[in-house]
Amino acid sequence: MAVVEQKSVRETVVSTWINEVVPSLSGLVAIPALSPAFDADWAASGHLAAAVEHVKTFIAGRDLPGVSIEVVQLEGRSPVLFVDVPATAGATGKPTVLMYGHLDKQPPVGGWSEGLDPWTPVIRDGRLYGRGSVDDGYSGYAAVSALEAVRAAGGEHAHTVVLLETGEESGSPDLPAYVEHLSARLGEVGLVVCLDAGGMDYERLWLTTSLRGMLHLTVTVQLLATAQHSGLASGVVASSFRVLRQLLERIESGETGEIKLAELNVEVPASRLAEIEAVAEVAPEKLQTAFPLVSGGRTMSEDALELLLNNYWRPTLSIIGADGFPLPANAGNVLRESTTLTLSFRLPPTAEAGPALAAVKRVLTTDVPYGASVTIHEDAQAENGWNAPEEAPWLSAALRRVSDEVFGRPHRAAGMGGSIPFMGLLGEKYPQAQFLVTGACGADSNIHVPDEWLNLDYAQQVTEAVAHILDAHARS
């Protein structure tokens, strides 16, 4: 079967990125388009709308015959940019390709290095620094550049829709409504390309084949009606913190971090275990050195396979918020009346989030020590993870080709410890579709934290790989 010519694809991608993408993407970095969860006045501030309009203007200037570009905004919801590109002549009738990314950003946070700033794009040593550069502002640019490259090389692509949302960093609460609203225009989706991921290094193509689910809940334990002098009440009345600590021990081993509830644990599929073992061989020390530990600090294990399994397929608990505590400088000898903690669980990709949340609530509220009052706040969330379907032969062949010709080494597939809610939604809605979840994010790209950066050369390679896969899908 014929395939699109590689040299032409590469030349088009490189030229487009250097001359067109980088200048426009730099302009996008400068827009403080905080996700709605971090900017309650997002509609009034207009930053999300500005980001959408900025990318819309870029796409309108591309060589994509027949393209339709529309800002879609349902009442009370953050906008999406909907780009509809007709199929090339040889690929009419093929299922739709849905390419996904997002334009909203995490908060800037402090601590950026000298000369860097979240809203000031800086190019240094082949990296574009700034908030939203790699997570995930480049994705729309990569998507349309890949389509252009296919056409310039005389290749084929199916009817393709690029969907760029503005609420991903808030958990994509509006996306199900948009997918339903646009379903007739999407048609039958045969390939989903998500560019909101990455891998362990910048030397090969990395595929994400599973994503963890999530539970998020806030719990308050109260034993006293009002706070009391600790010298008078301690030893008579238990502290609310100790009661909550006992309850949490029912869920998580304080010694090992193991989650004890069966509803939150699954057996790792054999195919995924084989993938993880291959990753452990390629990057045996990556997770041990990926995070800025204090001097003398150690990871939970020195075994690469154990760390990867912990991050991809085992449940974890993180305490991400607290209330009821005074600042240390204001702390008196007081037995506080209540303790509130916000619990964030990461679930295995195939765990059912609903039963998992019910199990957590049950153990927190049953047989509570000392008859303390336990309140589970109403904003609890439960999101399923995602496990990719079995790879189709055409996709396997295309991946082998781009691994050899674009990167010069075999690709690797692995899980991701985080979540992309859209993937679970699409997996349910389009069960026959193939999924290519990849991207330019590396383990050291600093997403969500200071000094976020995009590896420009690697982003070009990812774009080139996507172009070849679009052509392979059209010819399958």
C-alpha positions in Angstrom: 0.0 0.0 0.0 1.3 3.4 -0.9 2.3 5.8 1.9 2.9 9.5 2.0 6.4 10.7 1.1 8.4 11.3 4.2 10.8 14.0 3.1 8.1 16.3 1.9 6.1 15.8 5.2 9.2 16.7 7.2 10.1 19.8 5.2 6.5 21.1 5.5 6.3 20.5 9.2 9.7 22.1 10.0 9.0 25.1 7.8 5.5 25.6 9.3 6.7 25.4 12.8 9.7 27.7 12.4 8.0 30.4 10.4 4.3 30.2 11.5 3.7 28.1 14.6 6.3 29.4 17.0 5.4 33.1 16.5 1.7 32.4 17.0 2.1 30.0 19.8 4.3 32.5 21.6 1.4 35.0 21.3 -0.9 32.3 22.8 1.4 31.9 25.8 1.1 35.6 26.5 -2.7 35.3 27.1 -3.5 34.5 30.8 -6.3 32.2 29.8 -6.9 30.6 33.2 -9.3 27.6 33.3 -12.7 28.5 34.8 -11.9 26.7 38.0 -9.2 29.2 38.6 -10.9 32.3 37.3 -14.5 32.7 38.4 -14.9 35.8 36.2 -13.5 34.2 33.1 -16.5 35.3 31.0 -15.9 39.0 32.0 -12.1 38.9 31.8 -12.3 37.6 28.2 -9.0 35.7 28.3 -10.5 32.3 27.3 -12.3 34.0 24.4 -9.1 35.8 23.4 -7.1 32.5 23.3 -9.8 30.9 21.2 -9.8 33.9 18.8 -6.0 33.9 18.6 -5.9 30.2 17.5 -8.9 30.7 15.2 -7.0 33.5 13.4 -4.0 31.3 12.9 -6.0 28.3 11.5 -7.9 30.6 9.2 -4.6 31.5 7.5 -3.6 27.9 6.8 -3.9 26.1 3.4 -6.8 23.7 4.3 -9.3 23.8 1.4 -12.9 23.8 2.5 -12.1 24.2 6.2 -14.9 25.5 8.5 -13.8 27.3 11.7 -16.4 28.1 14.3 -16.4 29.2 18.0 -19.2 27.2 19.6 -20.5 28.3 23.0 -23.5 26.9 24.8 -25.3 29.0 27.4 -23.3 29.2 30.6 -20.4 27.1 29.3 -16.8 27.9 28.3 -16.3 28.0 24.5 -14.8 25.4 22.2 -13.1 26.0 18.9 -14.5 23.6 16.3 -12.5 23.1 13.1 -14.0 21.0 10.4 -11.7 19.8 7.5 -13.2 17.9 4.6 -11.5 14.6 3.5 -9.1 14.5 0.6 -10.5 13.0 -2.6 -9.1 9.5 -1.9 -10.5 9.3 1.7 -14.1 10.2 1.4 -16.3 7.8 3.2 -13.7 6.9 5.8 -14.7 7.4 9.5 -14.0 10.8 11.0 -10.7 11.7 12.8 -11.3 13.6 16.0 -8.2 15.6 17.1 -8.4 17.0 20.6 -6.5 19.6 22.6 -7.3 22.4 25.1 -6.5 26.2 25.3 -7.2 26.8 29.0 -4.3 27.0 31.5 -3.3 26.3 35.0 -2.6 29.2 37.4 0.8 30.9 36.9 2.1 30.1 40.5 5.3 31.7 41.8 8.9 30.7 41.7 9.8 31.0 38.0 13.5 31.2 37.2 15.2 34.5 36.5 14.3 35.8 33.1 11.2 33.6 32.9 7.6 34.5 33.5 4.3 32.5 33.0 2.9 35.1 30.5 6.1 36.1 28.7 7.2 33.6 26.0 10.9 33.0 26.1 12.8 30.8 23.6 16.0 29.4 25.1 18.1 26.4 24.1 15.3 25.0 21.8 12.6 25.4 24.5 9.6 27.7 24.5 8.9 28.7 28.1 5.6 29.9 29.4 2.3 28.7 30.8 0.3 26.7 28.4 3.2 26.1 25.9 3.3 22.3 26.4 0.0 21.9 28.3 -1.5 22.1 25.9 -1.4 25.2 23.7 0.7 23.6 21.0 -1.8 20.9 20.3 -4.1 22.8 17.9 -1.1 24.1 16.0 0.4 20.5 15.7 -3.0 19.2 14.5 -3.5 21.6 11.6 0.2 21.5 10.7 0.0 17.7 10.4 -3.0 18.1 8.1 -1.2 20.6 6.0 1.8 18.4 5.7 -0.2 15.4 4.5 -1.8 17.5 1.8 1.5 19.1 0.7 3.0 15.7 0.3 0.2 14.4 -1.8 -1.2 12.2 1.0 -4.7 11.5 2.2 -6.7 12.2 5.3 -10.2 11.4 6.3 -12.8 14.0 7.3 -11.1 15.6 10.3 -12.4 17.6 13.2 -10.1 19.5 15.5 -11.9 20.2 18.9 -10.1 22.6 21.3 -11.9 23.1 24.6 -11.3 25.7 27.3 -12.2 23.7 30.5 -9.8 20.7 30.6 -7.8 22.0 33.5 -11.2 22.3 35.4 -12.0 18.6 34.7 -13.8 19.2 31.3 -17.3 19.7 32.9 -18.7 21.2 29.7 -17.3 18.7 27.2 -20.0 16.0 27.4 -22.6 18.7 26.5 -20.5 19.8 23.5 -19.8 16.2 22.3 -23.6 15.6 22.3 -24.3 19.0 20.7 -21.8 18.4 17.9 -22.4 14.6 17.5 -24.2 14.9 14.2 -21.3 16.9 12.7 -18.8 14.5 14.1 -20.4 11.5 12.5 -18.8 8.1 12.9 -15.5 8.6 14.7 -12.9 6.0 13.7 -9.7 7.6 15.1 -9.2 9.9 18.1 -5.9 11.8 18.3 -5.2 13.4 21.6 -2.1 15.6 21.9 -2.3 16.2 25.6 0.2 13.6 26.7 3.9 12.6 26.4 6.5 10.3 27.8 9.7 9.7 29.6 12.1 11.3 27.1 12.3 13.1 23.8 14.1 10.3 21.9 11.1 8.3 20.7 7.3 8.5 20.2 5.4 7.8 23.4 1.9 6.5 23.5 -0.5 6.7 26.4 -2.6 3.6 26.6 -4.3 4.1 30.0 -5.3 6.9 32.3 -6.2 6.7 35.9 -9.6 7.7 37.2 -10.2 10.1 40.1 -12.1 10.6 43.3 -12.2 14.0 45.0 -14.0 14.6 48.2 -13.9 16.7 51.3 -14.6 15.3 54.8 -15.1 17.0 58.1 -14.8 15.3 61.5 -16.2 17.1 64.5 -16.3 16.0 68.2 -16.6 19.2 70.1 -19.4 21.8 69.8 -16.8 24.5 70.5 -13.0 24.5 70.9 -11.6 23.9 74.4 -8.4 24.5 76.3 -6.2 21.6 75.5 -4.9 21.3 79.0 -8.4 20.8 80.3 -9.9 18.7 77.6 -7.1 16.6 76.1 -7.1 13.0 77.4 -10.8 13.4 78.0 -12.0 14.2 74.5 -10.1 12.8 71.5 -8.8 15.3 68.9 -10.8 15.5 65.7 -7.5 15.0 63.8 -6.8 11.7 65.5 -10.3 10.5 64.7 -9.9 11.4 61.1 -6.5 9.8 61.0 -8.0 6.5 62.3 -10.7 6.7 59.6 -8.1 7.2 56.9 -6.1 4.3 58.2 -9.1 2.1 57.2 -8.5 3.2 53.6 -4.7 3.7 53.3 -1.8 2.1 55.0 0.2 4.9 56.6 3.3 2.8 56.4 3.2 1.7 52.7 0.6 3.9 51.1 -1.3 0.8 50.0 -5.1 1.4 49.4 -6.9 -1.3 51.3 -10.4 -1.1 49.7 -11.1 -3.8 47.1 -13.3 -1.4 45.1 -10.3 0.7 44.4 -8.0 -2.1 43.2 -7.9 -4.0 40.0 -5.7 -6.7 38.3 -3.3 -5.3 35.8 -4.0 -6.7 32.3 -1.2 -8.8 30.9 -0.8 -6.6 27.8 -0.4 -3.5 29.9 2.1 -5.2 32.3 4.2 -6.1 29.3 4.2 -2.5 28.1 5.2 -1.3 31.6 8.0 -3.8 31.8 9.4 -2.5 28.4 9.3 1.0 29.7 11.1 0.0 32.9 13.9 -1.4 30.7 14.2 1.7 28.6 14.0 4.2 31.4 14.9 2.4 34.6 15.8 5.5 36.6 13.5 8.1 35.1 10.9 8.2 37.9 13.5 8.2 40.6 15.1 11.4 39.2 12.0 13.1 37.7 10.9 15.0 40.8 12.8 17.6 43.0 13.2 15.6 46.2 14.9 17.3 49.2 18.5 16.3 50.0 18.5 12.7 51.1 14.9 12.2 50.0 14.0 8.9 48.3 11.1 7.6 46.1 8.7 5.0 47.5 10.8 2.2 45.8 14.1 1.9 44.0 12.5 -0.7 41.6 11.5 1.0 38.3 8.7 -1.5 37.6 7.1 -1.0 41.1 7.1 2.8 40.6 5.6 2.5 37.2 2.9 0.2 38.4 2.2 2.5 41.4 1.8 5.5 39.1 -0.2 3.8 36.2 -2.3 1.1 37.7 -2.5 1.3 41.5 -4.7 3.6 43.5 -3.2 6.4 45.6 -4.4 8.9 48.1 -3.2 12.5 48.4 -4.3 15.0 51.0 -4.6 18.2 48.9 -6.4 20.6 51.3 -7.1 21.2 55.0 -9.3 23.5 57.1 -9.9 24.0 60.8 -6.2 24.7 61.5 -4.8 28.1 62.6 -1.5 29.2 61.1 1.5 28.0 63.3 2.1 31.6 64.4 -1.5 31.8 65.7 -1.7 28.3 67.2 -2.8 28.3 70.9 -3.2 25.5 73.3 -6.6 24.6 72.0 -8.3 21.4 71.2 -10.0 22.3 68.0 -13.7 21.4 67.4 -13.2 20.0 63.9 -10.8 18.9 61.2 -11.5 19.1 57.5 -9.4 17.4 54.8 -9.8 17.2 51.0 -8.9 13.8 49.7 -7.8 13.1 46.1 -7.7 9.5 45.0 -6.2 8.3 41.7 -7.9 5.1 40.6 -6.7 2.3 38.3 -7.8 2.8 34.7 -10.5 0.0 34.8 -11.8 0.7 38.4 -15.4 1.8 38.6 -15.4 5.3 40.1 -19.0 5.2 41.4 -18.6 2.1 43.6 -15.2 3.3 44.6 -16.6 6.5 45.9 -19.4 4.7 47.7 -16.8 2.4 49.4 -14.8 5.4 50.6 -17.9 7.1 52.0 -19.0 4.0 53.7 -15.7 3.4 55.7 -15.5 7.1 56.6 -19.0 7.1 58.1 -19.4 3.7 59.7 -18.6 2.9 63.3 -16.9 6.3 63.8 -14.6 6.4 66.9 -16.1 8.1 69.9 -19.3 8.8 68.1 -17.8 11.8 66.2 -19.8 13.5 63.5 -18.5 12.9 60.0 -19.7 15.1 57.1 -18.9 14.3 53.5 -19.3 17.6 51.6 -21.6 17.7 48.6 -19.0 18.5 46.0 -17.6 15.0 45.8 -16.5 13.9 42.3 -15.9 10.5 40.8 -14.4 10.0 37.3 -13.6 6.7 35.6 -10.2 6.2 34.0 -9.6 4.9 30.5 -7.9 1.9 29.0 -7.1 1.9 25.2 -8.7 -0.6 22.9 -6.6 -3.3 21.2 -4.5 -1.7 18.5 -5.7 -2.2 14.9 -3.1 -3.7 12.4 -3.0 -0.6 10.3 -2.1 1.5 13.3 0.5 -0.9 14.5 2.1 -0.8 11.1 2.0 3.0 11.0 3.6 3.2 14.4 6.4 1.0 13.4 7.1 3.1 10.3 7.1 6.5 12.1 9.2 5.0 14.9 11.8 4.0 12.4 11.7 6.9 9.9 10.9 9.8 12.2 12.5 8.9 15.5 15.0 6.2 14.6 14.1 4.0 17.5 11.1 1.9 18.7 8.1 3.7 20.2 7.0 2.8 23.7 3.5 2.6 25.2 2.7 3.3 28.8 0.1 4.6 31.2 -0.3 8.0 32.7 -0.8 8.6 36.4 -3.2 11.6 35.7 -6.5 11.9 34.0 -7.9 13.3 30.7 -11.7 13.1 31.3 -12.4 13.4 27.5 -10.8 10.0 26.8 -13.1 8.1 29.0 -16.1 9.9 27.5 -15.0 9.2 23.9 -14.1 5.6 24.8 -17.7 5.0 25.8 -19.3 7.0 23.0 -17.1 5.5 20.2 -16.2 2.0 21.3 -15.0 1.0 17.7 -12.5 3.9 17.4 -8.8 3.7 17.6 -7.0 6.0 19.9 -3.6 7.8 19.5 -2.9 9.5 22.8 0.5 11.1 22.5 2.2 14.5 22.7 5.3 16.6 23.3 5.2 16.6 27.1 8.3 15.1 28.8 8.8 14.1 32.4 10.7 17.4 33.0 8.4 19.7 31.0 7.1 21.3 34.3 3.4 21.3 33.5 1.3 23.0 36.2 4.5 24.3 38.0 7.1 27.0 37.4 9.2 27.1 34.2 6.8 25.1 32.0 8.4 24.5 28.6 7.9 22.9 25.2 10.7 21.1 23.4 10.3 22.6 20.0 12.3 20.0 18.0 10.3 17.2 19.6 7.0 18.9 19.0 7.9 19.0 15.3 8.7 15.3 15.3 5.4 14.5 17.0 3.6 16.6 14.4 5.4 14.7 11.6 4.4 11.4 13.2 0.8 12.4 13.4 0.8 13.4 9.7 1.9 9.9 8.7 -0.7 8.3 10.9 -3.5 10.4 9.5 -2.4 9.2 6.0 -2.2 5.6 7.2 -5.7 5.8 8.6 -7.1 7.2 5.3 -5.5 4.3 3.4 -6.5 1.5 5.8 
